[in-house]
Short mmCIF file of C-alpha atoms in Angstrom, two decimals:
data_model
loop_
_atom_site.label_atom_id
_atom_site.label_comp_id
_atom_site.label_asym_id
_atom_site.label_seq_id
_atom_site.Cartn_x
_atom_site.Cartn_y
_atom_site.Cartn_z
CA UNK K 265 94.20 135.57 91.42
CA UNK K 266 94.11 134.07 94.56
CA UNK K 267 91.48 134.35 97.48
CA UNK K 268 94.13 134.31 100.12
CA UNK K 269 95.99 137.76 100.73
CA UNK K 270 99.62 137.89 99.77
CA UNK K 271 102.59 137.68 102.21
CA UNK K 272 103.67 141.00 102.43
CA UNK K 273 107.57 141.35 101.06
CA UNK K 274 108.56 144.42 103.62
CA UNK K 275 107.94 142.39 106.69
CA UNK K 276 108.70 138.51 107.47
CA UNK K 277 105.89 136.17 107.40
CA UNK K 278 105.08 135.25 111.23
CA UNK K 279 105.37 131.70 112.32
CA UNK K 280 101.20 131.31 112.64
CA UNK K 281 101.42 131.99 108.68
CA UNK K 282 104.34 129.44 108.03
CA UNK K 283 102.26 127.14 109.06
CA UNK K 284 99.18 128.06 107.54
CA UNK K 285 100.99 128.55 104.05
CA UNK K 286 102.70 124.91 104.69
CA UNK K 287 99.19 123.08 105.51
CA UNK K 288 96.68 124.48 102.68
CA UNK K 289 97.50 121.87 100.28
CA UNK K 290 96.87 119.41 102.87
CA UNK K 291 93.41 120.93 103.86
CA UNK K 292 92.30 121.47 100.49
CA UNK K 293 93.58 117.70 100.04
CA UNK K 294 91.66 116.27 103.24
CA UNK K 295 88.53 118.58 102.60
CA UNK K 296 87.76 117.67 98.96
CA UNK K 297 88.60 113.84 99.92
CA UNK K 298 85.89 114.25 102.95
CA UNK K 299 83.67 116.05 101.09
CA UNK K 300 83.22 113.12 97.82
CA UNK K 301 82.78 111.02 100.57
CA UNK K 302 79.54 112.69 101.94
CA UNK K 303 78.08 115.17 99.30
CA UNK K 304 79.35 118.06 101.06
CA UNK K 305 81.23 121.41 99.81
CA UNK K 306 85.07 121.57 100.27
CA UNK K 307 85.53 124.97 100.51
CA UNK K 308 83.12 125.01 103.48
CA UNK K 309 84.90 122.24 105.54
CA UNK K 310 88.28 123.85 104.49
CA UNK K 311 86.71 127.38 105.87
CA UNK K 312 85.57 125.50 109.33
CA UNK K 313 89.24 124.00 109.58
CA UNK K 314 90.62 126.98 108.89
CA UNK K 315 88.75 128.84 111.81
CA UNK K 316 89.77 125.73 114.09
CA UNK K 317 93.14 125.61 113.29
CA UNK K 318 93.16 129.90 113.88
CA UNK K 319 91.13 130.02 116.93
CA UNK K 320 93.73 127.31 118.61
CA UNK K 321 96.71 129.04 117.35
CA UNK K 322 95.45 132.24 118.99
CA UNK K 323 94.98 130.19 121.97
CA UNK K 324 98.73 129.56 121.72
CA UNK K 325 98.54 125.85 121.52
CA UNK K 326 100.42 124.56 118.16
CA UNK K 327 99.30 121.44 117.19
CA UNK K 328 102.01 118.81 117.97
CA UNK K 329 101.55 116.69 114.67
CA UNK K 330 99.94 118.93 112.42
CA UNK K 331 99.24 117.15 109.83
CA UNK K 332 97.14 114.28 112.00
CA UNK K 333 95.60 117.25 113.42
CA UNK K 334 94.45 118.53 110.03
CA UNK K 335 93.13 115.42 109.37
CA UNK K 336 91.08 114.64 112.61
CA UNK K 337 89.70 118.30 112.55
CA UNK K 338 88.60 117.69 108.72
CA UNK K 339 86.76 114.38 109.53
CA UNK K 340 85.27 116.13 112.75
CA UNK K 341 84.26 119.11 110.72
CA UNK K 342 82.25 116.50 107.94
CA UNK K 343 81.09 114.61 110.22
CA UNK K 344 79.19 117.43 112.38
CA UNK K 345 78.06 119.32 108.69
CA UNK K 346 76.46 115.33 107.76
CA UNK K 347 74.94 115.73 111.76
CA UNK K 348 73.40 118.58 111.64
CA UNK K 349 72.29 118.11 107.26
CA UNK K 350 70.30 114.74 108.84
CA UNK K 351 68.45 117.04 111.31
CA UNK K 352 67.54 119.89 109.65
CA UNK K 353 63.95 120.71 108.75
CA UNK K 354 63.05 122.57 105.93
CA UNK K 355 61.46 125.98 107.11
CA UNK K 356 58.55 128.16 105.62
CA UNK K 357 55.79 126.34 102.59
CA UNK K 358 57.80 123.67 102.39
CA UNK K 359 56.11 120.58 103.16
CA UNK K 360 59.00 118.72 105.63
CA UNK K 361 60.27 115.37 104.41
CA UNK K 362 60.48 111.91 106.24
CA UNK K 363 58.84 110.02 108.90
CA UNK K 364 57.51 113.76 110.46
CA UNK K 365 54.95 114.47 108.04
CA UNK K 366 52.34 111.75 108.56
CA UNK K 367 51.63 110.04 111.80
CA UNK K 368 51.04 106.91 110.70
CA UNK K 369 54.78 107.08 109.29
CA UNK K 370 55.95 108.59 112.68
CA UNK K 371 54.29 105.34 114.16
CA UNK K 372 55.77 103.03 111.34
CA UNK K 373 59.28 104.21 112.12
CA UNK K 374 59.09 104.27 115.87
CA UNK K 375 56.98 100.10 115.63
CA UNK K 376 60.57 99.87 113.39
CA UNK K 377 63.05 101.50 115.74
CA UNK K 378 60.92 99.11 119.01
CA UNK K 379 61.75 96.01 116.92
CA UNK K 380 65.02 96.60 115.87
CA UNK K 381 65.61 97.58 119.29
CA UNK K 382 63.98 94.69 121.17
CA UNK K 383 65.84 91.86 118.42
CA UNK K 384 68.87 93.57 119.28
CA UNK K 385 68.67 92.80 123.20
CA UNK K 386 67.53 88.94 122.15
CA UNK K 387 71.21 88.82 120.58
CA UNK K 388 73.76 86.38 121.84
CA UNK K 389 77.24 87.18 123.56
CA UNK K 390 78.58 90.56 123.09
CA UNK K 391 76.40 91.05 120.25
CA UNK K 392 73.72 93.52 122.28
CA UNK K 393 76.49 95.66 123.57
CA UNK K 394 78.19 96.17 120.05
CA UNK K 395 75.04 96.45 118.28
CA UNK K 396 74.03 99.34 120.71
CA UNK K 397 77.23 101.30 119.71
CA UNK K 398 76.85 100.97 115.93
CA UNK K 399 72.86 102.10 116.50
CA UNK K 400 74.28 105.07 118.87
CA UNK K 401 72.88 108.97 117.62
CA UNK K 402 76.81 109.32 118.88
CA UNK K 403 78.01 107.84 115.38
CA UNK K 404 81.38 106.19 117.24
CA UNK K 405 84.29 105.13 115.38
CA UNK K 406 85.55 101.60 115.23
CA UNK K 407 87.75 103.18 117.76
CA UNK K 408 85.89 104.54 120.17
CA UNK K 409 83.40 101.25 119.76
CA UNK K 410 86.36 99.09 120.44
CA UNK K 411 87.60 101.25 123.41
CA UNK K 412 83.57 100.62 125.26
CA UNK K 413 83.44 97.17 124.51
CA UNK K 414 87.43 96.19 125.63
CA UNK K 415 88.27 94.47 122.62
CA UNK K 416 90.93 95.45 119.65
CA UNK K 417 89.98 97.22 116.82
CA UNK K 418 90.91 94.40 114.50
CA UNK K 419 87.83 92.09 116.07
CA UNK K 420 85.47 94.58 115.71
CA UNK K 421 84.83 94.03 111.89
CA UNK K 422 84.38 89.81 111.89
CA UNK K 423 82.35 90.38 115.47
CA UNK K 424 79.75 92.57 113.82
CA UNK K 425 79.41 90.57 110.71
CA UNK K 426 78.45 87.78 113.06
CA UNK K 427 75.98 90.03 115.45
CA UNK K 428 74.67 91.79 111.92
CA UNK K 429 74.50 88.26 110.47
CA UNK K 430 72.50 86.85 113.70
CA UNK K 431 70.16 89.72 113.75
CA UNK K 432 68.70 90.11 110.02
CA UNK K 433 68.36 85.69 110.56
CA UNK K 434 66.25 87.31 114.03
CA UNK K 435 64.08 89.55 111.65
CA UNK K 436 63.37 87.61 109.26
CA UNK K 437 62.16 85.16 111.19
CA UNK K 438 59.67 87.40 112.63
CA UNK K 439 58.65 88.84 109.59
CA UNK K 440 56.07 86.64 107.71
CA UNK K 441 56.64 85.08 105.37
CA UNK K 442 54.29 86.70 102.48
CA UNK K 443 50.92 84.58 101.27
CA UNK K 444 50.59 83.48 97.93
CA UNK K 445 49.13 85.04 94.85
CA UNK K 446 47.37 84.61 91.75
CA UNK K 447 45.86 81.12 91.43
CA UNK K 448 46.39 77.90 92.95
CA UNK K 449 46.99 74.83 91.45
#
């Protein structure tokens, strides 16, 4: 049986459910895709695309490519559930999890965050700006990285493998080297 109430045979389906008959294979498709990729539920990114796609039809606007539409609102659906999963707190007894629960690991994590921070503005070139927009809370696409810095998309990959490349040779330079154990001979 399915969870989705029947087209009723006395009266013609409107055009809003056309189209939402015609693009559930693609959001089930786009949601369980999007949903391996980040350990998320399908049906709930297929219910928040759903209400999207609804609340805009009821607005009256009609996507003009549907189907790029589907997909954009899927990815921006998964990618606000993985937002909001990375700052939620457990609530109640539970002991919360991560760099909060200590302050010597909330000082560890911000002396790591100050470093990375500080390396990153020693960079050559362009490498500060596009190392700022991969660190960004904003999590930009290649897209929207290449679209701050002026430079195609295609460049973006080789250019942070160099800036990447140049900044772990950075930290581990400034790391010490460790001492050396046991005995000496």
């Amino acid at each position: 049986m399915s969870p989705y109430p029947a087209v009723s045979p006395s009266r013609p389906p409107s055009r809003s459910g056309v189209l939402v008959e015609s693009l559930r294979p693609l959001v089930a498709a786009e949601a369980d895709a999007e949903a391996q990729d980040g350990g998320l539920e399908p049906a709930d990114l297929e219910q928040d695309v759903w209400v999207r796609l609804l609340e805009r039809l009821d607005a009256g606007g009609q996507p003009r490519d549907t189907a790029a539409w589907v997909r954009g609102a899927v990815r921006d659906v998964a990618r606000g559930a993985r937002l909001r999963a990375l700052r939620e707190r457990p609530s109640g007894d539970e002991p919360a999890a991560g760099p909060v629960d200590c302050p010597e690991r909330a000082f560890l994590a911000a002396e790591r965050r100050r470093t990375i921070r500080a390396a990153v503005a020693r960079t050559p070139g362009p490498c500060p700006r596009l190392l700022t927009a991969l660190l960004s809370p904003a999590d930009l696409t290649y897209r929207e990285i290449a679209g701050r810095l002026g430079i195609s998309q295609g460049s973006l990959g080789p250019m942070r493998s160099r800036c990447l490349g140049c900044l772990r040779r950075m930290l581990a330079a400034e790391v010490a080297a460790p001492g050396l154990r046991g005995k000496e001979r």
